Short mmCIF file of C-alpha atoms in Angstrom, two decimals:
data_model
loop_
_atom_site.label_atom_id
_atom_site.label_comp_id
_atom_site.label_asym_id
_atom_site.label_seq_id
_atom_site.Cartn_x
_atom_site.Cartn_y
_atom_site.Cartn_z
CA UNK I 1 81.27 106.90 99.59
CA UNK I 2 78.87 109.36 99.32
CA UNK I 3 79.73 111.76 103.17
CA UNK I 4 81.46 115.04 102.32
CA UNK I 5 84.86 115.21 103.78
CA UNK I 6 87.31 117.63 104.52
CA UNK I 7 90.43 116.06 102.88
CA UNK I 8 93.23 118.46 104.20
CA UNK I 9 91.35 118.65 107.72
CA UNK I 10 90.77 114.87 107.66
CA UNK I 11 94.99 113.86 106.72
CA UNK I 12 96.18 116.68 108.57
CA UNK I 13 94.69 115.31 111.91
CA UNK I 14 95.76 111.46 110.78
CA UNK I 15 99.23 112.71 110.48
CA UNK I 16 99.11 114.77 113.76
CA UNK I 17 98.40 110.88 115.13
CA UNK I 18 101.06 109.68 113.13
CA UNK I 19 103.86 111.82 114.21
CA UNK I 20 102.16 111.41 117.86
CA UNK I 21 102.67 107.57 117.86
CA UNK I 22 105.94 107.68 115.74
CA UNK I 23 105.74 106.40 112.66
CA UNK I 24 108.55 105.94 110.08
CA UNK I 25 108.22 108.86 108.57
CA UNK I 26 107.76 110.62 111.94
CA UNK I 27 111.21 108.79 113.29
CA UNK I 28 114.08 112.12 113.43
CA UNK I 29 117.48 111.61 112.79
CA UNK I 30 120.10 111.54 114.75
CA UNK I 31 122.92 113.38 115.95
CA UNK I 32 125.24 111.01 113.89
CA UNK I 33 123.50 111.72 111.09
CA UNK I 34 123.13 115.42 111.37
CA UNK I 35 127.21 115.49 111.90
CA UNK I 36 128.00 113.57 108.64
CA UNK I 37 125.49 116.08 106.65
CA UNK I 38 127.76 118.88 107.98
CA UNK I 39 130.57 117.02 107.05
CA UNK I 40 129.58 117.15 103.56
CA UNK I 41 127.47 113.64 103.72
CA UNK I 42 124.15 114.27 103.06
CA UNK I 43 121.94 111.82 103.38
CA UNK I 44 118.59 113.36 102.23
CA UNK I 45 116.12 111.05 100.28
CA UNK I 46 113.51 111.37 98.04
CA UNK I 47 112.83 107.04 97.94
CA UNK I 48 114.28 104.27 100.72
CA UNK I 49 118.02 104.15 98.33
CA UNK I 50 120.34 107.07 98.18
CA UNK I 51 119.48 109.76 95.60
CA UNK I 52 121.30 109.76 91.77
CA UNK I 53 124.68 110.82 91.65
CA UNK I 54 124.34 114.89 91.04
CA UNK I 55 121.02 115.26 91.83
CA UNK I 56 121.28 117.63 94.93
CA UNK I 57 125.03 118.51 95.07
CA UNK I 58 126.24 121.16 97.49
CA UNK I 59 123.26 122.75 99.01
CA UNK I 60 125.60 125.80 100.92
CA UNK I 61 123.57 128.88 101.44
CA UNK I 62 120.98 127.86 98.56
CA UNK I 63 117.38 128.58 99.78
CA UNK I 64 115.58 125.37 99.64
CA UNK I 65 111.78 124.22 100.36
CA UNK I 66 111.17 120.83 101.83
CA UNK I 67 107.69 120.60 100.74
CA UNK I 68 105.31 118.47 102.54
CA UNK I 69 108.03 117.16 104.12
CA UNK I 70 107.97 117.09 107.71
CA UNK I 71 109.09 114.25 110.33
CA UNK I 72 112.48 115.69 111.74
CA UNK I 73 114.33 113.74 108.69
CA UNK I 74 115.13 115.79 105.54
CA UNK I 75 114.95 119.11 106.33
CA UNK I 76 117.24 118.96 109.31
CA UNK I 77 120.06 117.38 107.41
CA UNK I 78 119.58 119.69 104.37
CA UNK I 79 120.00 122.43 106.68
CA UNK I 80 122.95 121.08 108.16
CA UNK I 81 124.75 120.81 104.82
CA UNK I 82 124.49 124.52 105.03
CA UNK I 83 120.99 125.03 103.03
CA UNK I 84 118.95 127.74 103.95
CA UNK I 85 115.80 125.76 104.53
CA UNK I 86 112.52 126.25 105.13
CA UNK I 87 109.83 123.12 105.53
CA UNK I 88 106.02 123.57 104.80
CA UNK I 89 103.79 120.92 105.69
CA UNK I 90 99.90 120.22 106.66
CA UNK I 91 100.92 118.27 109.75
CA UNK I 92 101.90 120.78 113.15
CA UNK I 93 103.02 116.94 114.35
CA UNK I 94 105.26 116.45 111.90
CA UNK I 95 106.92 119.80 111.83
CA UNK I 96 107.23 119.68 115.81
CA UNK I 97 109.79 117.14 114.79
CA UNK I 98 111.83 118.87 112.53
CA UNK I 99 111.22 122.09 114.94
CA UNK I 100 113.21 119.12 117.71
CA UNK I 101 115.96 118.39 115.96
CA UNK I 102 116.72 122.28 114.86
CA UNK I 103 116.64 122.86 118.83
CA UNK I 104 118.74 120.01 119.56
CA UNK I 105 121.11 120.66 117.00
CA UNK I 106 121.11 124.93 116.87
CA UNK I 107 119.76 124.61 113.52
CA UNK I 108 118.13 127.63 111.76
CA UNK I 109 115.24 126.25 110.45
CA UNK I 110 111.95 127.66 109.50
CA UNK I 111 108.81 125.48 109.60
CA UNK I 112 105.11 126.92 107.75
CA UNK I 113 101.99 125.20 108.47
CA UNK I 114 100.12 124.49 104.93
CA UNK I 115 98.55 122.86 102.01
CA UNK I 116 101.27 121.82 99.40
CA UNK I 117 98.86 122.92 96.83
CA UNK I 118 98.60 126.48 97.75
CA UNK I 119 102.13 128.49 98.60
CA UNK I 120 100.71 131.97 98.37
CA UNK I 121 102.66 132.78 101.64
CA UNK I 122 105.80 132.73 99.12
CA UNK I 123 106.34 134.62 96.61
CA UNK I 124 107.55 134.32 92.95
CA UNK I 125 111.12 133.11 92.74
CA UNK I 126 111.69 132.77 96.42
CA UNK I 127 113.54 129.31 96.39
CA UNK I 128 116.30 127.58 94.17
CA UNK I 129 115.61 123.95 94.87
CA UNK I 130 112.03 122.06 96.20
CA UNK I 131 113.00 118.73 97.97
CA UNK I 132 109.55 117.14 97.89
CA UNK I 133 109.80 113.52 99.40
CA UNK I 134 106.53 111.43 98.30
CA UNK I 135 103.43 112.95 100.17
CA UNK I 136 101.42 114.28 97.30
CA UNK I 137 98.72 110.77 97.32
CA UNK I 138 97.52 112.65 99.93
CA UNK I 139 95.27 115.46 97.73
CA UNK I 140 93.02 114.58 94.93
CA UNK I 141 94.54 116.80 92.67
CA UNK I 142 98.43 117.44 91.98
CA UNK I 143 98.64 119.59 89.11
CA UNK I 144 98.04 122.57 92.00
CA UNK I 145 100.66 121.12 93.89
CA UNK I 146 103.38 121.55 89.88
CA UNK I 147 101.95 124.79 89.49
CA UNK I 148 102.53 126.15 92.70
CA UNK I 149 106.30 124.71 92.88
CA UNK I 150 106.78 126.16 89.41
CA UNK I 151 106.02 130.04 90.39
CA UNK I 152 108.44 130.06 93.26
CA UNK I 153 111.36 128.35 91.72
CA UNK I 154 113.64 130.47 90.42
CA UNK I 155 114.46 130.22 86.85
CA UNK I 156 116.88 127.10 86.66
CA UNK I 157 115.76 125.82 89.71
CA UNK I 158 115.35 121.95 90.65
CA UNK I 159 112.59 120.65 91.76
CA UNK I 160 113.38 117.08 93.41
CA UNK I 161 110.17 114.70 93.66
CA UNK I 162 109.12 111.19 94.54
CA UNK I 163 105.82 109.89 94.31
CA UNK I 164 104.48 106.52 94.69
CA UNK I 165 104.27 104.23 90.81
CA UNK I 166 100.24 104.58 90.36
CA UNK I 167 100.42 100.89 89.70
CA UNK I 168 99.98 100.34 93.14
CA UNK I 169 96.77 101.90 93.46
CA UNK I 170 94.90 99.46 90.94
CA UNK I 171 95.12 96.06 92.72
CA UNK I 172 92.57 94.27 94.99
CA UNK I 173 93.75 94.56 98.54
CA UNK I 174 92.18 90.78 99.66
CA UNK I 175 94.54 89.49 102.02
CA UNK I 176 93.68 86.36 100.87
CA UNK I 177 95.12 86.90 97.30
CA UNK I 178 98.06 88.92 98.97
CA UNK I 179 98.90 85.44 100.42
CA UNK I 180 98.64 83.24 97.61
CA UNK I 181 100.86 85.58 95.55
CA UNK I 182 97.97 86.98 93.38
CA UNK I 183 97.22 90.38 92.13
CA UNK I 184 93.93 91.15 91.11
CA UNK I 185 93.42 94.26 89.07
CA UNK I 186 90.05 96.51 89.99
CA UNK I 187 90.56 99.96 89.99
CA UNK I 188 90.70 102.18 86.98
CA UNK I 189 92.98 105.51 87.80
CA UNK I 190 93.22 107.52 89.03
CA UNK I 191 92.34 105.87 92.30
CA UNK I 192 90.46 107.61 95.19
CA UNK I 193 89.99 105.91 98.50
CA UNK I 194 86.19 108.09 98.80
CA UNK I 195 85.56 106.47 95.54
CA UNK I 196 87.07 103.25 94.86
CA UNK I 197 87.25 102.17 98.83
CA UNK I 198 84.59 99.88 99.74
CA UNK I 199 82.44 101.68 102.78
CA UNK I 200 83.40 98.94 105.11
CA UNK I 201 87.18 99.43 104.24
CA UNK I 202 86.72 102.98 104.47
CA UNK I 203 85.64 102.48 108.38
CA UNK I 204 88.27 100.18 109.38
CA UNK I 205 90.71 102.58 107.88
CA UNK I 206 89.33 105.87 109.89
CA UNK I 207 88.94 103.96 112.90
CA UNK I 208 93.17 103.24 112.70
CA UNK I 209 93.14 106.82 111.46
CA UNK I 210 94.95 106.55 108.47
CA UNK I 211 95.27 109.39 106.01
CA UNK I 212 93.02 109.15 102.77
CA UNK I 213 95.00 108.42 99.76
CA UNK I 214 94.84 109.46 95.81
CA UNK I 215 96.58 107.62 92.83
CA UNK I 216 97.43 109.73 90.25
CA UNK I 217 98.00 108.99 86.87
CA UNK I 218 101.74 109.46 85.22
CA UNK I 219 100.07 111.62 83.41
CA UNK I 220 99.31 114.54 86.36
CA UNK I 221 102.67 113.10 88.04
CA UNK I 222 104.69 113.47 84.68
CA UNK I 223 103.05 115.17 82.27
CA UNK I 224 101.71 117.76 85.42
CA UNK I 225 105.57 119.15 86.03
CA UNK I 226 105.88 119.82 82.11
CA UNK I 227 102.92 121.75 82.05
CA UNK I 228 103.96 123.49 84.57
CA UNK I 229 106.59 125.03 83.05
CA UNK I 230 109.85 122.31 84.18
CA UNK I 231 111.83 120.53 82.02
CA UNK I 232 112.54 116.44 83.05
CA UNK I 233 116.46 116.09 83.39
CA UNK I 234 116.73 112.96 85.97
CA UNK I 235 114.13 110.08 85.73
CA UNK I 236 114.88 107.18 89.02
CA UNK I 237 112.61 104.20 90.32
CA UNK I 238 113.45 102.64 93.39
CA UNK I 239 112.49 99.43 95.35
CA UNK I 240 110.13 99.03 98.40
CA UNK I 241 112.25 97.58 101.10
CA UNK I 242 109.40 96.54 102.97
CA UNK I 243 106.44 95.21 100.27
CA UNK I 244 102.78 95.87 101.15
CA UNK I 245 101.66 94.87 97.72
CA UNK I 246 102.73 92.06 95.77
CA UNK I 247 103.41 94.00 92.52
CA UNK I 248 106.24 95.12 95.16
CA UNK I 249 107.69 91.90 94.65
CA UNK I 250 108.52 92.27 90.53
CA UNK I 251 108.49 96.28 90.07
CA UNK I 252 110.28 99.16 91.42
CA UNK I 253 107.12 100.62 92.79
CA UNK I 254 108.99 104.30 94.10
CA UNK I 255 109.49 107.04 91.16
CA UNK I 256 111.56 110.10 91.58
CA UNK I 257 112.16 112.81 89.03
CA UNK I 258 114.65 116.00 88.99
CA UNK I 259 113.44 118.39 87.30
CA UNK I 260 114.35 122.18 86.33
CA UNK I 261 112.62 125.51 85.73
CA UNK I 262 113.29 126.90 82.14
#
C-alpha cells in the first residue's frame, strides 16, 4: 500500500460514521446506569469484565482524563461518581455522545476534540488519573501517546489502560481457515493495515469505512509506559465475549494495565 494517507483524518471520519450508525462503542448508557455510578457503583471499564478490585476506587472531585474515550459510556459514569472529568477524543461523533448524556443527565462534563498523541492543550500535572479504554491501534505509533499521559499526570497519578493482546494482529484473516478452526500465522509485528493489508482487503475495508488499525508490540504497549516515566502496579487480561479471531477461542486476547507516575 503504497497511497499516502492521512491516518488521524482518515479514523477520525470512520469513527464520525461509527458513532453516526451506532456502534458498540458508540451505544450511551443509560439512566439506570448513570444512577448506580452516583450511588457509588461505578461501572467504568477498561475490557468487556469489571475492572480489578482497587483499581479506580472513589473518583470524588479527582480530575480525571478519559482519553480517546468517547461514545457516551465511560466518561459519563465517571463523572457521575463525582469525578471531575474531562474526555478528549479524535471523533466530534463520539464526543456528541458523551456531550448527550451530560445534557440528559445535568452532568458537568468537558469534551476536547484531539489526537491522543499530542495533549499540548493541557498542561503539566493537570490530571490525577487517565482512564484510557483500548483505542490506541488506531495510530502507528504509541510511545507519543505514554509520553504525553506521563507529563500531565500528576506525580502518583494512575494511568488506567487497555489495549488489544498484539497476538491478534499476526494471524491470516481467510474466512475459510476461520471456519475450519485454523490459525495461520503471517504477519511479523508490529502490524500495519497500509503495510501488511493486502490492497484488495484494504478496499473492501474503506468502502465499509472502517478505521485503519496498528498492532503494537508489548514492547511500545509495556515497555512504552516505563519509559515514560510510570511504574506497572496492576497487570489484567480479559476475554473477548464476542470472538472475531480464533486465537479468541484459547487466549485472553484484552490486556489492561494500572499504572502510576513516580
Amino acid at each position: 500500500m503504497t497511497e499516502s494517507i492521512d491516518i488521524l483524518a482518515y479514523n477520525t471520519a470512520a469513527w464520525n460514521h461509527q458513532a453516526a450508525n451506532g456502534c458498540e462503542w458508540s451505544r450511551p448508557v443509560d439512566t439506570a446506569e448513570i444512577a448506580a455510578a452516583r450511588a457509588g457503583q461505578l461501572n467504568a471499564r477498561l475490557t468487556p469484565g469489571p475492572l480489578p478490585s482497587g483499581w479506580l476506587g472513589d473518583v470524588r472531585d479527582l480530575r480525571v482524563l478519559c482519553l480517546a474515550g468517547g461514545g457516551g459510556q465511560q466518561a459519563p459514569l465517571l463523572a457521575a461518581a463525582g469525578a471531575q472529568v474531562t474526555v478528549f477524543d479524535a471523533s466530534i461523533g463520539q464526543l456528541a455522545q458523551d456531550r448527550a448524556v451530560a445534557d440528559r443527565e445535568g452532568l458537568a462534563l468537558t469534551c476536547i476534540e484531539g489526537d491522543m498523541r499530542d495533549l499540548g492543550v493541557f498542561a503539566d500535572a493537570s490530571f490525577d488519573i487517565i482512564f484510557h479504554p483500548i483505542s490506541n491501534l488506531y495510530v502507528p505509533n504509541v510511545l507519543p501517546v505514554w509520553r504525553e499521559c506521563a507529563r500531565v499526570l500528576i506525580t502518583g497519578g494512575r494511568l488506567l489502560a487497555s489495549f488489544w493482546n498484539p497476538v491478534v494482529f499476526v494471524g491470516d484473516r481467510d474466512p475459510v481457515l476461520r471456519e475450519q478452526g485454523l490459525l495461520r500465522p503471517v504477519w511479523r509485528l508490529p502490524y500495519s493495515d497500509l503495510v501488511n493489508l493486502p490492497p484488495t482487503a484494504m478496499v473492501a475495508k474503506r468502502e465499509r469505512n472502517e478505521a485503519l488499525v496498528f498492532g503494537h508490540t508489548l514492547a511500545d504497549q509495556i515497555g512504552g509506559q516505563l519509559d515514560a516515566g510510570l511504574v506497572l502496579t496492576g497487570f489484567h487480561e480479559d476475554w473477548q465475549p464476542h470472538p472475531r479471531f480464533v486465537i479468541e477461542n484459547v487466549l485472553p486476547t484484552f490486556i489492561a494495565t494500572r499504572a502510576v507516575k513516580v
